[in-house]
PDB file of C-alpha atoms and ligand atoms in Angstrom:
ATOM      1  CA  UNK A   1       0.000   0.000   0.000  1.00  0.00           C
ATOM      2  CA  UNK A   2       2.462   2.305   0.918  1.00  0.00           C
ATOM      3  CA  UNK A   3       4.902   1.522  -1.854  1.00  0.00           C
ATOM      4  CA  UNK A   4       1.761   2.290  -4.798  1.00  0.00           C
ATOM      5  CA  UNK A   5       1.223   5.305  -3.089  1.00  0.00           C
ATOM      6  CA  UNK A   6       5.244   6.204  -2.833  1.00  0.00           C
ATOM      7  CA  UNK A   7       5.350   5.775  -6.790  1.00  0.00           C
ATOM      8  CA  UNK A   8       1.981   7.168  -7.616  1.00  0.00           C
ATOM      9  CA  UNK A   9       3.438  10.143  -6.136  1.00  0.00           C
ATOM     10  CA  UNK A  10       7.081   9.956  -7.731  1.00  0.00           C
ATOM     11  CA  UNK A  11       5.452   9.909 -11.074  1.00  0.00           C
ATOM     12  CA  UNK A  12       3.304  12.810 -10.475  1.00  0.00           C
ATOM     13  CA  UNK A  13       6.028  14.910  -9.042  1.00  0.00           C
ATOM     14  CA  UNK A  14       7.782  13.711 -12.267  1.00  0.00           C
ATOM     15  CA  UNK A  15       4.669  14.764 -14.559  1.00  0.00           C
ATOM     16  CA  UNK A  16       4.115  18.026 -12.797  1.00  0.00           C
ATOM     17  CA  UNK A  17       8.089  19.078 -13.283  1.00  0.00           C
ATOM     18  CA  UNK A  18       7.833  18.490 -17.109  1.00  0.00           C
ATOM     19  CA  UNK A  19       4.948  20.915 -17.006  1.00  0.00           C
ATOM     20  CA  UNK A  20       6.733  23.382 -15.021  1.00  0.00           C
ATOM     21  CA  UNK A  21       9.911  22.831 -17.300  1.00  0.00           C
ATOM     22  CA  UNK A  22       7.816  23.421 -20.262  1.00  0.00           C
ATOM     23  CA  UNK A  23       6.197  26.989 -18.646  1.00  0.00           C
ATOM     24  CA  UNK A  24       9.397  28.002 -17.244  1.00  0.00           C
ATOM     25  CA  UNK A  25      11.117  27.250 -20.804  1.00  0.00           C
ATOM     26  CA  UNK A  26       8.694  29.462 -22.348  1.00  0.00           C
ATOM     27  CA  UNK A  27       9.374  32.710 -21.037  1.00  0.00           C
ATOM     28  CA  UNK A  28      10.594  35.309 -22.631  1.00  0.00           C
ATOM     29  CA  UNK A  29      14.129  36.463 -22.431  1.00  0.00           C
ATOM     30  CA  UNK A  30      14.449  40.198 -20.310  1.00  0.00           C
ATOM     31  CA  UNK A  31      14.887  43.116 -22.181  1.00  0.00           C
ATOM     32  CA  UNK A  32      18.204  44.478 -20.633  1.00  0.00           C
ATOM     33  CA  UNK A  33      17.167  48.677 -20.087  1.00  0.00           C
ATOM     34  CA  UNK A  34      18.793  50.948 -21.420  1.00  0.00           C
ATOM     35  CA  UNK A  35      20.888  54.622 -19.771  1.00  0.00           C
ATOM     36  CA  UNK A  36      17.600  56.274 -21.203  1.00  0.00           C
ATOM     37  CA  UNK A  37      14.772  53.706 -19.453  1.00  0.00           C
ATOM     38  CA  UNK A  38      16.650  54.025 -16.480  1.00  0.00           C
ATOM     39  CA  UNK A  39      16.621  57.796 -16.089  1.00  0.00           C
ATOM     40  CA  UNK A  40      12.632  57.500 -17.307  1.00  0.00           C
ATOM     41  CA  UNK A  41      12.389  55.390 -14.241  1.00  0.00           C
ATOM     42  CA  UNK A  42      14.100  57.681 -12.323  1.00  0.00           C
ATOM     43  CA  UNK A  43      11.741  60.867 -13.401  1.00  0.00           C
ATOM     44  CA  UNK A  44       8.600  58.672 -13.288  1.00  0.00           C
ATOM     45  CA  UNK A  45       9.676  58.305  -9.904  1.00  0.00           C
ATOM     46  CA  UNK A  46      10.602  61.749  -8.592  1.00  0.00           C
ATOM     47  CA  UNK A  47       7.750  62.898 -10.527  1.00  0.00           C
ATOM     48  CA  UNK A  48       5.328  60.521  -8.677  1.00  0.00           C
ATOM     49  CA  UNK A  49       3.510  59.246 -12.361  1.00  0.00           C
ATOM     50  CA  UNK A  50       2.544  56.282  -9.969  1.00  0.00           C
ATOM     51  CA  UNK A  51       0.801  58.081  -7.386  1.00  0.00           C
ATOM     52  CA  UNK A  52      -2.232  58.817 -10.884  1.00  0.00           C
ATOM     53  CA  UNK A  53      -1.131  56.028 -12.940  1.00  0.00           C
ATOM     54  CA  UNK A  54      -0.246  52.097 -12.476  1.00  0.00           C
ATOM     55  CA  UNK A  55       1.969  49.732 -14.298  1.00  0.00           C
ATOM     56  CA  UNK A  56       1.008  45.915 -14.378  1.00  0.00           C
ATOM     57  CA  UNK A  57      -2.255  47.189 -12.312  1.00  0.00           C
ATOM     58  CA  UNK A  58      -0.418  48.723  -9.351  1.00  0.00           C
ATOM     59  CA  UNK A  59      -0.313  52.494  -8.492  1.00  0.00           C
ATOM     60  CA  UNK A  60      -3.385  54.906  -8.443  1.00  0.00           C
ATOM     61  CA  UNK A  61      -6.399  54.869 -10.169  1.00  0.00           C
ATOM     62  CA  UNK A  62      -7.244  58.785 -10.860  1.00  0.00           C
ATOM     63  CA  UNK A  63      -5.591  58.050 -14.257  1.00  0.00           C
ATOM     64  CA  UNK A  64      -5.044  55.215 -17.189  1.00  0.00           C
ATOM     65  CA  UNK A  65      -2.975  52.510 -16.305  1.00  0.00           C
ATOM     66  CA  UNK A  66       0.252  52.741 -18.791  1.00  0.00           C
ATOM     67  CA  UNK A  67       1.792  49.138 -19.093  1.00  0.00           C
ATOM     68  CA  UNK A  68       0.924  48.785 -22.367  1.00  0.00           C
ATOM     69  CA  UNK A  69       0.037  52.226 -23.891  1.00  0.00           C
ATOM     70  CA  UNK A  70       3.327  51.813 -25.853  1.00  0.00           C
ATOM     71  CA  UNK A  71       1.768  49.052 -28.142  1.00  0.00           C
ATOM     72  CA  UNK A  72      -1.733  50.550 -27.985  1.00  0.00           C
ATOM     73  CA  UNK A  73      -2.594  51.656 -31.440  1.00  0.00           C
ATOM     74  CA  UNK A  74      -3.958  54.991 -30.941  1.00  0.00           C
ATOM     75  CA  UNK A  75      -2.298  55.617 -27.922  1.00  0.00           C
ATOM     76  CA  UNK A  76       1.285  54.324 -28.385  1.00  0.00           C
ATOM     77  CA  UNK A  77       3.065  56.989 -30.254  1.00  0.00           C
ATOM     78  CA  UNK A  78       5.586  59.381 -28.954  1.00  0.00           C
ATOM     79  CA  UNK A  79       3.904  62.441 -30.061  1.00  0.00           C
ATOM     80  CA  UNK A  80       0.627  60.847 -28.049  1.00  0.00           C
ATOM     81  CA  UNK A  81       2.142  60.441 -25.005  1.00  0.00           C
ATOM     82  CA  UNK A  82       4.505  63.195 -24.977  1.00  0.00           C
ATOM     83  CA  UNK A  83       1.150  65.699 -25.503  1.00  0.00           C
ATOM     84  CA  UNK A  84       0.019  64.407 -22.335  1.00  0.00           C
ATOM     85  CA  UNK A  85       3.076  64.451 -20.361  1.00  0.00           C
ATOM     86  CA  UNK A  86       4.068  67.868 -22.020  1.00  0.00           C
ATOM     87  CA  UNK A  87       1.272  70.506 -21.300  1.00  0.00           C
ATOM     88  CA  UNK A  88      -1.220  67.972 -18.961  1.00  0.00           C
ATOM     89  CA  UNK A  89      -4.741  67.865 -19.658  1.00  0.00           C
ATOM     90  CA  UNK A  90      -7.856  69.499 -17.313  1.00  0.00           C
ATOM     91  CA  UNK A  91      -7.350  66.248 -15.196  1.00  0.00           C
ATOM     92  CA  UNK A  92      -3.781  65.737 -15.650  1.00  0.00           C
ATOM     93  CA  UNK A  93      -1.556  68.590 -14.051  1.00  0.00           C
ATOM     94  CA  UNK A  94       1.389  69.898 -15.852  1.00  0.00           C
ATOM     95  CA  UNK A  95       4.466  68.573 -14.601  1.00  0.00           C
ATOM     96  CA  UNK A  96       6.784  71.160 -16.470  1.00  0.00           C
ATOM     97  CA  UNK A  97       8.879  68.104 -17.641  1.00  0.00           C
ATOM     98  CA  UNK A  98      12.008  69.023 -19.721  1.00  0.00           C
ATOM     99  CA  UNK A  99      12.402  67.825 -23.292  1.00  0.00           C
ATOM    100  CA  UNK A 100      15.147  65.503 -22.320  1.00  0.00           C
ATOM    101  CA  UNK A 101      12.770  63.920 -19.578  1.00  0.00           C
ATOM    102  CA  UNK A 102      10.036  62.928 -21.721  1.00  0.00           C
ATOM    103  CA  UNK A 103      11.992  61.436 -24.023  1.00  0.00           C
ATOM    104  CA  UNK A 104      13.217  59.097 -21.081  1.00  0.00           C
ATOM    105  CA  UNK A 105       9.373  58.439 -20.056  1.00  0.00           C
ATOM    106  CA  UNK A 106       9.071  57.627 -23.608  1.00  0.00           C
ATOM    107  CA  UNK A 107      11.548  55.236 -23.362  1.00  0.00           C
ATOM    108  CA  UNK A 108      10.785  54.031 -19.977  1.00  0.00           C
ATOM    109  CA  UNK A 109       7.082  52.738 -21.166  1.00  0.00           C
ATOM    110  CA  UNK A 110       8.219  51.278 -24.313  1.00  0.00           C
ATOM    111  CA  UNK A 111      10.407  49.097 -22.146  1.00  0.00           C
ATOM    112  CA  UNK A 112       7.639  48.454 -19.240  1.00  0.00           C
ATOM    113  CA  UNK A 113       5.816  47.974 -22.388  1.00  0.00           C
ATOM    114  CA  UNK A 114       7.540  44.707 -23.425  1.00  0.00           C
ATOM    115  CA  UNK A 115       8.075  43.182 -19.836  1.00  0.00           C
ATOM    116  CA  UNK A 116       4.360  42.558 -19.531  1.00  0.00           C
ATOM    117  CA  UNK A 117       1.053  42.889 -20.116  1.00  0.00           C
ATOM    118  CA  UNK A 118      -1.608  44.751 -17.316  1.00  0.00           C
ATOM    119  CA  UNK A 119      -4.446  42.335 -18.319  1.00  0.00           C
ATOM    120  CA  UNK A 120      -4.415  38.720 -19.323  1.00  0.00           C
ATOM    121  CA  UNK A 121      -6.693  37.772 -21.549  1.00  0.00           C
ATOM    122  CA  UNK A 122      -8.929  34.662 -20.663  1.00  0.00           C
ATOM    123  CA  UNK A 123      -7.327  32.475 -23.612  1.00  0.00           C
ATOM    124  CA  UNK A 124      -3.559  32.888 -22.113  1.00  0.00           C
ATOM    125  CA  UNK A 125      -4.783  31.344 -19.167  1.00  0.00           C
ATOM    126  CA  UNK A 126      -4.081  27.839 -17.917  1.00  0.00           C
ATOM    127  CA  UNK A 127      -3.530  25.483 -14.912  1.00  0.00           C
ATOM    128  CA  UNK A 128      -0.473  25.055 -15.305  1.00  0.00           C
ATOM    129  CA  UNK A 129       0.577  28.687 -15.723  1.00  0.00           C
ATOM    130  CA  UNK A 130      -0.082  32.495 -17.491  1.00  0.00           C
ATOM    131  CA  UNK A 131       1.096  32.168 -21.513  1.00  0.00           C
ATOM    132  CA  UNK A 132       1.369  35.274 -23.066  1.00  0.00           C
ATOM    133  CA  UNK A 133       2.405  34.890 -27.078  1.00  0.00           C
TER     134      UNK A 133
HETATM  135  C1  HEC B 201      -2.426  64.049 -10.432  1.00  0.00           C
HETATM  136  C2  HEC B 201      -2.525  62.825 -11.162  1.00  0.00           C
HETATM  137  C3  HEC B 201      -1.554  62.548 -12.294  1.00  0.00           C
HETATM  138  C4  HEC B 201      -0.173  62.563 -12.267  1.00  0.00           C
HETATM  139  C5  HEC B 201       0.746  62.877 -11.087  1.00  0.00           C
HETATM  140  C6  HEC B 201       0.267  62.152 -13.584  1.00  0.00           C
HETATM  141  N1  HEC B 201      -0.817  61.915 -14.390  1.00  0.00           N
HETATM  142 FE1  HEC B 201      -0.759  61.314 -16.348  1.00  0.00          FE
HETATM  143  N2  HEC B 201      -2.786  61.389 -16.435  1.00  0.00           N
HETATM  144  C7  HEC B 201      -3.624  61.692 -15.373  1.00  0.00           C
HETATM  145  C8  HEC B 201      -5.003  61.653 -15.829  1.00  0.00           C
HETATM  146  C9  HEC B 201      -6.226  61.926 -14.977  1.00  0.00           C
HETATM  147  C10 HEC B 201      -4.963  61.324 -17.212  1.00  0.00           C
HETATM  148  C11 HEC B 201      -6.140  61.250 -18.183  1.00  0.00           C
HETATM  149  C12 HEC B 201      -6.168  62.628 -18.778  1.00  0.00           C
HETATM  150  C13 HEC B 201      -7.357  62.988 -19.594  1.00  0.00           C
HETATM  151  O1  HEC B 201      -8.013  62.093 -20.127  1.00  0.00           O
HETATM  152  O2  HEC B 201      -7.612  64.206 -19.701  1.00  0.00           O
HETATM  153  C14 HEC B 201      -3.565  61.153 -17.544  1.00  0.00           C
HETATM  154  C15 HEC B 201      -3.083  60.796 -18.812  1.00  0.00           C
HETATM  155  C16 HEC B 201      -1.782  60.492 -19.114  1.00  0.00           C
HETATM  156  C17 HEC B 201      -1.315  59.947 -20.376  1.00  0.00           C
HETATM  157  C18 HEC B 201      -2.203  59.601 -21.570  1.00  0.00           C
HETATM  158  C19 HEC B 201      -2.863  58.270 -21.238  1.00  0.00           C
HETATM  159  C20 HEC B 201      -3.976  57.827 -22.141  1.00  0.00           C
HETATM  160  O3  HEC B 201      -4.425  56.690 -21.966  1.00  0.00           O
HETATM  161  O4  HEC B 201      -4.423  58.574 -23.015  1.00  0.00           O
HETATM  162  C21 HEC B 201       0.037  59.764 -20.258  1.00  0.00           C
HETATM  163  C22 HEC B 201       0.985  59.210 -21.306  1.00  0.00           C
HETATM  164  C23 HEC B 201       0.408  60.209 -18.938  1.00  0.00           C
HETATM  165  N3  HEC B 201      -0.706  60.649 -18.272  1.00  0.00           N
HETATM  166  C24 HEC B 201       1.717  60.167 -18.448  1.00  0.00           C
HETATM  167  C25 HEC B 201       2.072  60.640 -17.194  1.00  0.00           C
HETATM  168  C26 HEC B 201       3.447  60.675 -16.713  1.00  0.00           C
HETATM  169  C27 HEC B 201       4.653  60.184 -17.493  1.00  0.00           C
HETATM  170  C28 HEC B 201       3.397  61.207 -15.471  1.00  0.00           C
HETATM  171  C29 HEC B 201       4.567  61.537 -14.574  1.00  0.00           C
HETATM  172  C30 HEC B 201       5.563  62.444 -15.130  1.00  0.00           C
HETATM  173  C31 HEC B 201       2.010  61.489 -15.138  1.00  0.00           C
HETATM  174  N4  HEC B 201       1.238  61.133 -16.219  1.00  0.00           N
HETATM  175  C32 HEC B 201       1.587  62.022 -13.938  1.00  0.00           C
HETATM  176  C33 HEC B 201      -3.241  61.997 -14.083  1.00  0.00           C
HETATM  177  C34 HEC B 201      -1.940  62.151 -13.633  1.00  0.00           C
END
């Protein structure tokens, strides 16, 4: 009795690691950031874009969330977001950002953009882990 159970077991530990060697083998490699991103990190920061905005669904909710605006369509170019970020809106204040530090925001979402997504669809779901393609 105890011996079925000991290899049930074994072979389901072995089953369940091929699965997790197949998600884990999946992933995508990091995209290393660059002197630019990292200064856009640094002003989205100081600037406190988090304490209005969130980025894979954290950070306040007064505006959009911007993990993926890069890759939006209608919202992903640089003259888009740097209209926003350069004069504000009625809801967004102006933030008097330099020329030099929206380019580095610019940069820093494109490269949030490609680390992940802020909502998983329903498709990229499974048990055995998220798949985004
Ligand atoms: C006080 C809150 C607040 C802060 C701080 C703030 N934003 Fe915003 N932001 C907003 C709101 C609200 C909107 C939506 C504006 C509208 O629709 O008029 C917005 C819109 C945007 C958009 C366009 C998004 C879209 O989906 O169209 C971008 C890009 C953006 N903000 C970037 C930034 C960056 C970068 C910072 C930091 C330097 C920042 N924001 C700081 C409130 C804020």
């Amino acid at each position: 009795m105890k011996f079925k159970l000991w290899v049930t077991l074994t072979i389901l530990f072995f089953i369940y690691s091929f699965y997790v060697y197949i998600y884990s083998s999946s992933e995508k490699t990091p995209v290393q950031p660059t002197a630019s991103v990292l200064s856009g990190w640094q002003v989205w920061q100081n600037k406190n874009c988090h304490t209005c905005h969130q980025l894979y669904g954290l950070g306040g909710y007064m505006g959009p969330d911007l993990t993926n605006i890069a890759s939006d369509p209608t919202r992903g170019s640089d003259a888009y977001m740097k209209a926003f970020m350069k004069n504000g809106t009625d809801k967004m204040p102006d933030l008097h950002l330099t020329e030099e530090e929206m380019n580095s925001l610019v940069s820093f979402l494109r490269w949030v953009d490609k680390s992940g997504k802020s909502r998983v669809g329903k498709e990229s779901v499974h048990w055995t882990g998220t798949y985004i393609f």
